Short mmCIF file of C-alpha atoms and ligand atoms in Angstrom, two decimals:
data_model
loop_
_atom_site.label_atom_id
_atom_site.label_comp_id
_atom_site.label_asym_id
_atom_site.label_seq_id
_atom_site.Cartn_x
_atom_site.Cartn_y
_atom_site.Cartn_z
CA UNK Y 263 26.23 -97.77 22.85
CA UNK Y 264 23.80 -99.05 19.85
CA UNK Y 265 24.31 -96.86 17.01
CA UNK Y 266 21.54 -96.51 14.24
CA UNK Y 267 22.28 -98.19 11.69
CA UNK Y 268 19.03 -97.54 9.26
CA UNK Y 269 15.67 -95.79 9.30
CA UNK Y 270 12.95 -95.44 6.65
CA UNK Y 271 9.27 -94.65 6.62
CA UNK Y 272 6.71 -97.37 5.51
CA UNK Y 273 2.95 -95.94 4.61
CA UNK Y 274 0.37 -98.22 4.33
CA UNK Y 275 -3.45 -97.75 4.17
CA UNK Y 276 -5.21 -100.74 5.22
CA UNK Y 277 -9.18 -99.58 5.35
CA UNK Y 278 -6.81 -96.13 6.41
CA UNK Y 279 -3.29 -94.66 5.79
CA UNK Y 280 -0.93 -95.19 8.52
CA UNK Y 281 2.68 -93.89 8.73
CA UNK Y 282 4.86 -95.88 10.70
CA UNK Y 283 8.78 -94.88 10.99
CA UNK Y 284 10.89 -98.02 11.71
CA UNK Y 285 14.56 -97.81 13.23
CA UNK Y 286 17.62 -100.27 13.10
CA UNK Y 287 20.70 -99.99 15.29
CA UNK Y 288 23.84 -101.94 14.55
CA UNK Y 289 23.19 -105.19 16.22
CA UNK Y 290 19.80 -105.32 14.42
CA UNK Y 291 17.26 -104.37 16.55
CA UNK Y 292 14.71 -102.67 15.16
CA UNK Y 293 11.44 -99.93 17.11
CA UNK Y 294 8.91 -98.57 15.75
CA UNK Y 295 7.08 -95.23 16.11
CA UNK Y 296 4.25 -94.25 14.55
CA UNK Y 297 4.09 -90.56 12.63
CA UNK Y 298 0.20 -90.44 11.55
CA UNK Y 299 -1.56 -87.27 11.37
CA UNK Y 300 -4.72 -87.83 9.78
CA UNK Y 301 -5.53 -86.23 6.32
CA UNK Y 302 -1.65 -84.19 6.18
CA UNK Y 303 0.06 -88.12 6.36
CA UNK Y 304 2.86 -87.76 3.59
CA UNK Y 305 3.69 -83.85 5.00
CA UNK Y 306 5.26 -86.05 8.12
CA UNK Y 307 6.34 -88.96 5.87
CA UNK Y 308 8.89 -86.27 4.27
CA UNK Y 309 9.77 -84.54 7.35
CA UNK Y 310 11.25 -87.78 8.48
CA UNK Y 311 12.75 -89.17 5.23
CA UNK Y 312 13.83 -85.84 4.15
CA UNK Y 313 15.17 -84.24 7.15
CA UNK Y 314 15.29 -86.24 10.49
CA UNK Y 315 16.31 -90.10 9.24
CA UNK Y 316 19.53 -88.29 7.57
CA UNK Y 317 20.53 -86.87 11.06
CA UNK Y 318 19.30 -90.06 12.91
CA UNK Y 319 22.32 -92.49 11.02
CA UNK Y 320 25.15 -92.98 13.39
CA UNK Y 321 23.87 -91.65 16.39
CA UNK Y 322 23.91 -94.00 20.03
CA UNK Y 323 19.79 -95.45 19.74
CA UNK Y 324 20.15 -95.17 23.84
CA UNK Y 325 20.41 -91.59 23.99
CA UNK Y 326 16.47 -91.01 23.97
CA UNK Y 327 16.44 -87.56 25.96
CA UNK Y 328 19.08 -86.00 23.77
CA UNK Y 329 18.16 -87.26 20.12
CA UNK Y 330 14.65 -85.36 21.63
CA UNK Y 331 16.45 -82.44 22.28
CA UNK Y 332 18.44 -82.35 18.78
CA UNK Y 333 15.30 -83.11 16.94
CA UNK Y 334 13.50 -79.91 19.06
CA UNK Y 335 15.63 -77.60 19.15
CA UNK Y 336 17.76 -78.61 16.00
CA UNK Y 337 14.86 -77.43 14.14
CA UNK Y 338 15.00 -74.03 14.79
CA UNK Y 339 11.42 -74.30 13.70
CA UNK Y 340 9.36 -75.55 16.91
CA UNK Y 341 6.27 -77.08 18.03
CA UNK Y 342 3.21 -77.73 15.50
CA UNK Y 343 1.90 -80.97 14.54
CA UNK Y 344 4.27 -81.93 11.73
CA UNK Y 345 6.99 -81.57 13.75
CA UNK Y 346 6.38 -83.08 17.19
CA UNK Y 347 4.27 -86.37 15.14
CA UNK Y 348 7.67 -87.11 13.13
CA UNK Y 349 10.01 -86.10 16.67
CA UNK Y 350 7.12 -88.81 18.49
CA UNK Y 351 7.78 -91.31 15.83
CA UNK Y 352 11.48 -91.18 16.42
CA UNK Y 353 10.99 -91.19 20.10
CA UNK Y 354 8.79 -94.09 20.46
CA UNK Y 355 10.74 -96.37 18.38
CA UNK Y 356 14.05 -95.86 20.49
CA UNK Y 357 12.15 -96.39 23.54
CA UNK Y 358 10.73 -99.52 21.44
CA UNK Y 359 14.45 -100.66 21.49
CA UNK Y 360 15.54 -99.64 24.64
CA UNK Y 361 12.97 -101.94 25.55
CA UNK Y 362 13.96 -104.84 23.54
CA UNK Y 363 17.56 -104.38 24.41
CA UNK Y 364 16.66 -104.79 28.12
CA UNK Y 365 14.27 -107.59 27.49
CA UNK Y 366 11.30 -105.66 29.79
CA UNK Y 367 8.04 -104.62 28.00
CA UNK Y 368 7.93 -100.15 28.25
CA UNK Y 369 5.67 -99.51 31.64
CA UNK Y 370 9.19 -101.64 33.90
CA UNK Y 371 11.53 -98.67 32.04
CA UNK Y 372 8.79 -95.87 33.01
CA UNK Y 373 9.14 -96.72 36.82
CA UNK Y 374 6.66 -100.22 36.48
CA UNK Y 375 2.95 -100.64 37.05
CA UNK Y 376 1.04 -98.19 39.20
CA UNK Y 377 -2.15 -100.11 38.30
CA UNK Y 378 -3.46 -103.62 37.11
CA UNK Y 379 -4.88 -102.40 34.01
CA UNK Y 380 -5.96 -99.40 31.69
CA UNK Y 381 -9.38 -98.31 32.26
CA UNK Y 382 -11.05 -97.52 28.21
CA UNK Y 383 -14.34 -95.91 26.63
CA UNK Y 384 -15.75 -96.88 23.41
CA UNK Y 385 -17.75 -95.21 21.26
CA UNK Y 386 -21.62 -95.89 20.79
CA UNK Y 387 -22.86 -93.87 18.10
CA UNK Y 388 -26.17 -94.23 16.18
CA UNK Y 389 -28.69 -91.99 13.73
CA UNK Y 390 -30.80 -91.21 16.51
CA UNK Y 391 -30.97 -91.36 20.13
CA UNK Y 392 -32.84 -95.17 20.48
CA UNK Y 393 -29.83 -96.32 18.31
CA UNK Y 394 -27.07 -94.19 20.17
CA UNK Y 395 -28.43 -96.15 23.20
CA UNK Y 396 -28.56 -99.62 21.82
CA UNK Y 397 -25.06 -99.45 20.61
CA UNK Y 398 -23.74 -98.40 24.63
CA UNK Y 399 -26.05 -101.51 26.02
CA UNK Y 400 -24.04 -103.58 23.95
CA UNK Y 401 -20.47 -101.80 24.50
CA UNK Y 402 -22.18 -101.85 28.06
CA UNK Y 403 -22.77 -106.37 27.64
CA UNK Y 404 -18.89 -106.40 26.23
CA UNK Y 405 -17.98 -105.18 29.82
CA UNK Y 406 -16.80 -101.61 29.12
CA UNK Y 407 -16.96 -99.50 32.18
CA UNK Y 408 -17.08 -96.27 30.06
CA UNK Y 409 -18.76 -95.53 26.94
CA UNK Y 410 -18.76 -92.32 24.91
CA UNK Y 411 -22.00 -90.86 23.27
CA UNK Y 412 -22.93 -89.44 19.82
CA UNK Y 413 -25.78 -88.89 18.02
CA UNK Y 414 -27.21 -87.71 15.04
CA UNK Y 415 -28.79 -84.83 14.95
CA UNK Y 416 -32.60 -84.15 13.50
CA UNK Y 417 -32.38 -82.21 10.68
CA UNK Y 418 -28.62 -82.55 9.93
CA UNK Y 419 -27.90 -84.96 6.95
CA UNK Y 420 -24.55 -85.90 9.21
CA UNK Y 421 -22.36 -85.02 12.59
CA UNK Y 422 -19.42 -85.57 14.01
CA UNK Y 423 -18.82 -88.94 15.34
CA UNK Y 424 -21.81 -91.14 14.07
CA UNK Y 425 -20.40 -93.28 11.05
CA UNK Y 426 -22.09 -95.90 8.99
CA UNK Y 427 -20.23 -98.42 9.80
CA UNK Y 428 -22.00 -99.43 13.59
CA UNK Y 429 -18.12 -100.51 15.19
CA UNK Y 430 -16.11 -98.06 13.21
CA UNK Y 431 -15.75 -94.59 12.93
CA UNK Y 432 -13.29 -93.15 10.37
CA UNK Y 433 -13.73 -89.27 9.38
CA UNK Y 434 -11.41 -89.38 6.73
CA UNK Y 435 -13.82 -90.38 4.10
CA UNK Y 436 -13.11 -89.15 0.51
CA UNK Y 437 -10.37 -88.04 -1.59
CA UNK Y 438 -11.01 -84.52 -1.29
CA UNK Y 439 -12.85 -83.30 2.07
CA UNK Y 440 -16.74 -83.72 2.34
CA UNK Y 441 -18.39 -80.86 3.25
CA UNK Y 442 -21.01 -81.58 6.48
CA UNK Y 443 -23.27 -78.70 7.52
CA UNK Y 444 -23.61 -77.67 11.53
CA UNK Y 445 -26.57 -76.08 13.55
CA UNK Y 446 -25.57 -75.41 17.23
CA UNK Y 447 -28.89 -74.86 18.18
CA UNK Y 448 -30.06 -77.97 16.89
CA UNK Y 449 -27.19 -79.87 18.31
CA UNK Y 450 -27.98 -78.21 21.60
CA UNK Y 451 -31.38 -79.78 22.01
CA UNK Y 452 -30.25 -83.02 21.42
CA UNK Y 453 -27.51 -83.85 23.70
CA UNK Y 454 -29.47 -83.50 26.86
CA UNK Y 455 -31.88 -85.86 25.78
CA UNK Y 456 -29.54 -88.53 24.63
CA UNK Y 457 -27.74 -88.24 28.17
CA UNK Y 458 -31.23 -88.54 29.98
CA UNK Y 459 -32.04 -91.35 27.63
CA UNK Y 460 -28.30 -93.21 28.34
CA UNK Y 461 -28.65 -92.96 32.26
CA UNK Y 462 -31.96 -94.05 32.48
CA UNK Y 463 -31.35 -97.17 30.50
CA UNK Y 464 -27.21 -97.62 31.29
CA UNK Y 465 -28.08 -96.54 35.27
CA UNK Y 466 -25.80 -94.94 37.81
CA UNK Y 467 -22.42 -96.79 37.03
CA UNK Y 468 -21.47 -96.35 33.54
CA UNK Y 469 -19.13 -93.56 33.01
CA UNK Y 470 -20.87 -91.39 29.92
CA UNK Y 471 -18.80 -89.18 27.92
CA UNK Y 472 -19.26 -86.64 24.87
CA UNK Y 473 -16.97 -85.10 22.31
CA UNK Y 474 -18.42 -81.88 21.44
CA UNK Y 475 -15.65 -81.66 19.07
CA UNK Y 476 -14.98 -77.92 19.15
CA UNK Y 477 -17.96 -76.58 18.28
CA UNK Y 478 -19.32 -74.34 20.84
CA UNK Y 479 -18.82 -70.92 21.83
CA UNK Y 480 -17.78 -70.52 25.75
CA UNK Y 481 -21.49 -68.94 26.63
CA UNK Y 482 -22.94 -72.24 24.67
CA UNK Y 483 -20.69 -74.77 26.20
CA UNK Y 484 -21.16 -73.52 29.85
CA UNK Y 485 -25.04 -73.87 28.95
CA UNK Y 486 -24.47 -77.57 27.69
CA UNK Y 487 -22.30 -78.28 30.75
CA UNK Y 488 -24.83 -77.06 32.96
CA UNK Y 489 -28.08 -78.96 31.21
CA UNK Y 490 -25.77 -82.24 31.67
CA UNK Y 491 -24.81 -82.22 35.09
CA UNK Y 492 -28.04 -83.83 36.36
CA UNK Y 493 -26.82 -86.82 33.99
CA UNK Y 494 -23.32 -86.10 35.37
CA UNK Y 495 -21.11 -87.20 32.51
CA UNK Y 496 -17.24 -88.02 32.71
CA UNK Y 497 -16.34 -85.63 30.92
CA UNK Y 498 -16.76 -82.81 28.07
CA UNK Y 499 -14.84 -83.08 25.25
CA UNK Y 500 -13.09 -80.66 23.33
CA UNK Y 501 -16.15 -77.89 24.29
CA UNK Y 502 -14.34 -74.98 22.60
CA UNK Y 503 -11.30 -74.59 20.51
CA UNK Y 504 -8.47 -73.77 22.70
CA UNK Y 505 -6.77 -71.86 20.51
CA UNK Y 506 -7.94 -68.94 23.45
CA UNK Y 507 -7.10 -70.85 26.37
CA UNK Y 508 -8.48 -68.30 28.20
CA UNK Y 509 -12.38 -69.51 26.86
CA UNK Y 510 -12.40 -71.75 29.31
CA UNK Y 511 -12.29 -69.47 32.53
CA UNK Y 512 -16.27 -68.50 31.27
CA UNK Y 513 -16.86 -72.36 30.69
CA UNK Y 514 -16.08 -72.99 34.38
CA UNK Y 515 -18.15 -70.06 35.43
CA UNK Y 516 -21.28 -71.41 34.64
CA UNK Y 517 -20.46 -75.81 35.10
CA UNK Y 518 -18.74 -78.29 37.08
CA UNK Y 519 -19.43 -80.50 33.98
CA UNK Y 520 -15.94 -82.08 34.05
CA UNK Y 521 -13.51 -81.01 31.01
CA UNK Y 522 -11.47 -82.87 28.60
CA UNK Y 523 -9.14 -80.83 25.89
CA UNK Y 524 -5.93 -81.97 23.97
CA UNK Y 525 -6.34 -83.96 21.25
CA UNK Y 526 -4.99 -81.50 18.43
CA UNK Y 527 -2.35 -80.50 20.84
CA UNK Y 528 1.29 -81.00 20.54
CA UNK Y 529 3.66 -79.96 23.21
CA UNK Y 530 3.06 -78.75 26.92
CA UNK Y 531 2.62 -75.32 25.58
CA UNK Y 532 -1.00 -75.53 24.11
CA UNK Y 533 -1.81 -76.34 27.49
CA UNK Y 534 0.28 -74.70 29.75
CA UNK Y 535 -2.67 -72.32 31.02
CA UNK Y 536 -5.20 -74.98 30.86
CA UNK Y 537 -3.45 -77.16 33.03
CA UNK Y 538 -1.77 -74.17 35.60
CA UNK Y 539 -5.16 -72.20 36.10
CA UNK Y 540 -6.95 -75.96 36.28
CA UNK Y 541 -9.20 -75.01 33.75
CA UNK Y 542 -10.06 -78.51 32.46
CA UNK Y 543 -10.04 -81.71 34.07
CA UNK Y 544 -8.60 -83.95 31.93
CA UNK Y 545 -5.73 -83.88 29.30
CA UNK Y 546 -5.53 -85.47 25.93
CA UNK Y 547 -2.64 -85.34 24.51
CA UNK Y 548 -1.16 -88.40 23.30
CA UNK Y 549 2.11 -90.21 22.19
CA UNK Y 550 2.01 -89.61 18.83
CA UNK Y 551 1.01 -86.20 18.34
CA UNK Y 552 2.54 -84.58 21.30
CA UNK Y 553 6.35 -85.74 21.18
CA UNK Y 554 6.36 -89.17 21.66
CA UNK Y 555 6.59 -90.89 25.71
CA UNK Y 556 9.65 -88.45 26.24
CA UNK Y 557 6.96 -85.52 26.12
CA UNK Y 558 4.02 -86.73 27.29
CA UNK Y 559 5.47 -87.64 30.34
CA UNK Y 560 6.68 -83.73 30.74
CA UNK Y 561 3.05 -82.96 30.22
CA UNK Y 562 1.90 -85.56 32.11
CA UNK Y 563 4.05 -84.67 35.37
CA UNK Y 564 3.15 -80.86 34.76
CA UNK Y 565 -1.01 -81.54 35.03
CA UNK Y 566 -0.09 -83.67 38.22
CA UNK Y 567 0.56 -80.70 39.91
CA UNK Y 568 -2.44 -78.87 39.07
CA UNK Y 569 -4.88 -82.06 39.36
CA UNK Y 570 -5.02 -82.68 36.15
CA UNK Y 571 -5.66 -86.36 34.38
CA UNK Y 572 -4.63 -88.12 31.70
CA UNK Y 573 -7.06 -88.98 29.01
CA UNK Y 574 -5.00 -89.86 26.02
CA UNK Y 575 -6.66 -89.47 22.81
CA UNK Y 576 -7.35 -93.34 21.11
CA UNK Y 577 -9.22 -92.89 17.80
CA UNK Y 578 -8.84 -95.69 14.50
CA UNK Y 579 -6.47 -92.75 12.95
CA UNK Y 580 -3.68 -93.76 15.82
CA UNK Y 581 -2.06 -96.24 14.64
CA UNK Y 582 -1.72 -99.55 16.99
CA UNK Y 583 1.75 -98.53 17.43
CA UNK Y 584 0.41 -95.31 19.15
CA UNK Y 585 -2.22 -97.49 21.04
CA UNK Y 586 0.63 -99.82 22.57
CA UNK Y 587 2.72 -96.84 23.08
CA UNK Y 588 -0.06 -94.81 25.13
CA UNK Y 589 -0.87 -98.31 27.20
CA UNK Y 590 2.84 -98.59 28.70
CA UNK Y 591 2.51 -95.10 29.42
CA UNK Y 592 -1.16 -95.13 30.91
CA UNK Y 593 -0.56 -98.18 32.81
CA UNK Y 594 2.73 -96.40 34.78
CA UNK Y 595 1.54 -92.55 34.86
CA UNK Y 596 0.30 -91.70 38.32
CA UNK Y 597 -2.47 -89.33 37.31
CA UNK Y 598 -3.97 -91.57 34.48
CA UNK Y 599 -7.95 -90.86 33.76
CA UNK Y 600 -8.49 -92.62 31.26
CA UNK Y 601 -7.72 -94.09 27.60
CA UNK Y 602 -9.87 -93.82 24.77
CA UNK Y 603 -10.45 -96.99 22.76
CA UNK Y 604 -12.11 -96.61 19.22
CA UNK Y 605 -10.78 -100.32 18.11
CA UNK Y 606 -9.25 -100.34 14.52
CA UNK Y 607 -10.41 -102.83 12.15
CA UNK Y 608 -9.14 -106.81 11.83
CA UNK Y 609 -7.53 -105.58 8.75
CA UNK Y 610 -5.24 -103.02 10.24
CA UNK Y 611 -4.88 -105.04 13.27
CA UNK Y 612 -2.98 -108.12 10.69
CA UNK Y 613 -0.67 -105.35 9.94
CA UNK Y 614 -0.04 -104.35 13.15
CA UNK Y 615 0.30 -107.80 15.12
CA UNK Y 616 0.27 -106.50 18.85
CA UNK Y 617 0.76 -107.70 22.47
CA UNK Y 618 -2.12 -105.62 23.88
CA UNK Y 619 -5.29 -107.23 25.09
CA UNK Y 620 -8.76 -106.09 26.71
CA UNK Y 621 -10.56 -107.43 29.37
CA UNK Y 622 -13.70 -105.95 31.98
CA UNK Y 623 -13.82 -102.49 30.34
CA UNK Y 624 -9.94 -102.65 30.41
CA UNK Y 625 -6.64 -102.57 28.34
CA UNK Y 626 -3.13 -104.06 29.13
CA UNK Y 627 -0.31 -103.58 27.44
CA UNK Y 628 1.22 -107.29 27.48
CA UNK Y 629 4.51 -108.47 29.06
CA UNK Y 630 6.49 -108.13 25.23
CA UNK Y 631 9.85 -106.36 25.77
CA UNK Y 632 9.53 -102.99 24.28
CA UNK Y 633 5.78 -101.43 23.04
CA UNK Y 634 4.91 -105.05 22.31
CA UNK Y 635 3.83 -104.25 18.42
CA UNK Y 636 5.26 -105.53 15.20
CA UNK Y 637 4.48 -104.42 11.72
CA UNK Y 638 3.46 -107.22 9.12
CA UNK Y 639 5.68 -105.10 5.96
CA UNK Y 640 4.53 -107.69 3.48
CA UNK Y 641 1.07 -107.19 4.38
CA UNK Y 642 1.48 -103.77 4.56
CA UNK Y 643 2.59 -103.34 1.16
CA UNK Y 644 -0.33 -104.94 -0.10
CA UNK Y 645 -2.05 -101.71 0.92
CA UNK Y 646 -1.00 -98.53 -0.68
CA UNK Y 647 -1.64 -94.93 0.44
CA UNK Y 648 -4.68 -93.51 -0.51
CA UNK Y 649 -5.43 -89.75 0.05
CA UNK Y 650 -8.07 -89.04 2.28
CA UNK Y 651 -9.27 -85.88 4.31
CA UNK Y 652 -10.87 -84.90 7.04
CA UNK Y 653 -14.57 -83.62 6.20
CA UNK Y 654 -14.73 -79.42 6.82
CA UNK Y 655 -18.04 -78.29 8.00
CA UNK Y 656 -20.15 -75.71 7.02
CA UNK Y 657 -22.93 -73.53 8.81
CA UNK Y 658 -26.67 -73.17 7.45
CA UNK Y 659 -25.62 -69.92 5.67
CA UNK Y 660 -22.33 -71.55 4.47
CA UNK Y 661 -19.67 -69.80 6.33
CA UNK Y 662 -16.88 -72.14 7.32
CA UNK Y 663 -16.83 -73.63 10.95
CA UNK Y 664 -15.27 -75.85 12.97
CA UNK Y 665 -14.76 -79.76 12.29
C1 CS2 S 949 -12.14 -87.58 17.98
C2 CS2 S 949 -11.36 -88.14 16.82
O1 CS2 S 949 -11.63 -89.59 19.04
C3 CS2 S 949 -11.92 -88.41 19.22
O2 CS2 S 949 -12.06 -87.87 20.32
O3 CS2 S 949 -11.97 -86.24 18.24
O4 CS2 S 949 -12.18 -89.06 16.20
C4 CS2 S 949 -10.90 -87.12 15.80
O5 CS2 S 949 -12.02 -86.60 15.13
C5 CS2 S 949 -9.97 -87.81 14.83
O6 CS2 S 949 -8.93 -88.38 15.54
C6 CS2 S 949 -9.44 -86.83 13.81
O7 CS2 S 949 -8.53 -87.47 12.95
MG1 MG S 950 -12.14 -85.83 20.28
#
């Protein structure tokens, strides 16, 4: 028995705002769990110091499953990404202590290794295709095995994915959300080009992947799927939004263009269909959004059944926490795929000292007891929240689309 003895929420924005939820127990030791959701960050900041820390104080730290289960159901209000981000930031950090307490780093308490390391994919991105390509020959020299590809696209002043800054992608841009204007068809020409482009110069070894980042209709992404398989990709990203799940029966009608879906996703249900009518190929759900290790473990043993990978979502907007989280996790789940790896910057990295460490294309969590991640608060407070939003995005004639 460890009762909590303390919990508050400490937001800090260093290049970006994180939320990070630290607990106490009684014999002070302290976990963290990270609660960021990207442009709605103080909405989940107040769910936890309004309404979960108060119910947290007193209760035995070691009782992971059922402080899940009060948070869930106690609600009365379930599911949605408020929710399940502030129940993962709870859950994380008392499997952060657990792990202390028993002096073994989190992949020994999730049944140990089942490999030697986490296989990643960073992101080349560039204006145009040359420069898309360049950037992936040198993610390629660093000695990653995988290697996700955007590029601009002619005629659109911006798209999803390509930032300014070569190494760093961060949506959230401005203080209130830039608008960015969208042409499938001209998006549709381009990606088959950049994919001939990347195989001829990356050859028949590097695993290329593409976030199409909701934007197509079923029809459109079973065409895309189809005019990639000669440059047979990983994966497909996010092709549709799943709101439907059932879009994705016409998507696998026309390709065998594998498919990747989960990022927005918080609990088992968004993807219950997916998974059971093996619809996609890959899932993406991940720590932070989708109910902490406790969950994603759930979901994870669900899409084993149904052949259905891991490919936990890894972008700058997850905090390290998440990313040392999602490592234990990736390097113990049986049906791992793969981890995305966007790198945050040496900035947020000071605040977020961390045991992780890459090597050949691949992470590894470190041999720290617990998630093996700290949180620098001095040098956090240096960095106040700033409000930032995603961009929205526009057609041609102006009517409101997808992000
Ligand atoms: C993207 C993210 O990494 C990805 O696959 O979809 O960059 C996503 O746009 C951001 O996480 C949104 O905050
Ligand atoms: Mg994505």
């Amino acid at each position: 028995m460890s009762k909590i003895r303390s919990a508050r929420v400490i937001v800090t924005c260093p290049g970006r705002n994180f939320v990070t939820l630290k607990i106490e127990t009684e014999d002070g030791v302290t976990g963290l769990g990270d609660a960021t959701l990207n442009g709605r960050e103080l909405a989940v900041a107040s769910y936890l110091t309004d309404h979960v820390i108060p119910c947290l104080i007193g209760r035995d730290a070691h009782r992971i499953e059922d402080i899940w289960q009060y948070l869930y159901r106690g609600a009365y209000w379930r599911r949605g990404p408020v929710t399940m981000s502030a129940i993962a930031a709870v859950d994380m950090a008392l499997w952060d202590i657990k792990g202390k307490v028993a002096g073994l780093p989190l992949y020994q308490l999730l049944g140990g290794a089942s490999r030697d390391a986490v296989m990643v994919y960073g992101h080349a991105n560039g204006e145009s295709i040359d420069d898309t390509i360049a950037a992936a020959l040198e993610y390629k020299q660093q000695g990653y095995k995988a290697i996700r590809l955007q590029s601009g696209v002619p005629g659109l002043s911006s798209t999803y994915g390509v930032s300014k800054d070569k190494l760093f992608y961060e949506p959230a841009d401005s203080d209130l959300p830039t608008e960015n204007l969208w042409s499938t068809e001209r998006y549709m020409r381009v990606v088959p080009d950049l994919f001939a482009a990347a195989r001829e110069a990356l050859g028949p070894d590097v695993h290329l992947l593409h976030d199409v980042h909701h934007r197509l209709t079923p029809i459109e992404a079973g065409r895309l799927g189809k005019d990639l398989e000669p440059y047979r990709p990983f994966w497909m990203e996010d092709a549709v939004v799943a709101d439907n799940q059932d879009s994705f029966r016409l998507i696998r009608q026309h390709t065998t263009t594998r498919l990747a879906v989960g990022e927005i996703f918080n609990s088992v249900w968004d993807a219950k269909q997916l998974i059971q009518e093996q619809l996609i190929d890959y899932i993406r759900a991940t720590v932070v959004h989708a109910g902490g290790i406790t969950h994603l473990r759930r979901i994870a043993s669900f899409a084993d059944m149904y052949n259905v990978r891991t490919g936990c979502h890894g972008a700058t907007d997850l905090s390290p926490v998440t990313m040392a989280a999602a490592l234990h996790f990736d390097l113990s789940v049986p049906n791992f795929g793969i981890q995305e790896y966007m790198r945050h910057t040496d900035e947020t990295d000071a605040v977020f000292p961390h045991a992780y460490s890459f090597k050949d294309g691949s992470l590894h969590p470190g041999e720290a007891p617990g998630l093996g991640v700290d949180i620098d608060e001095e040098r956090a407070a240096r960095h106040p929240y700033s409000r930032a939003y995603l961009p929205v995005n526009r057609l041609e004639d102006g009517s409101m689309f997808n992000w």
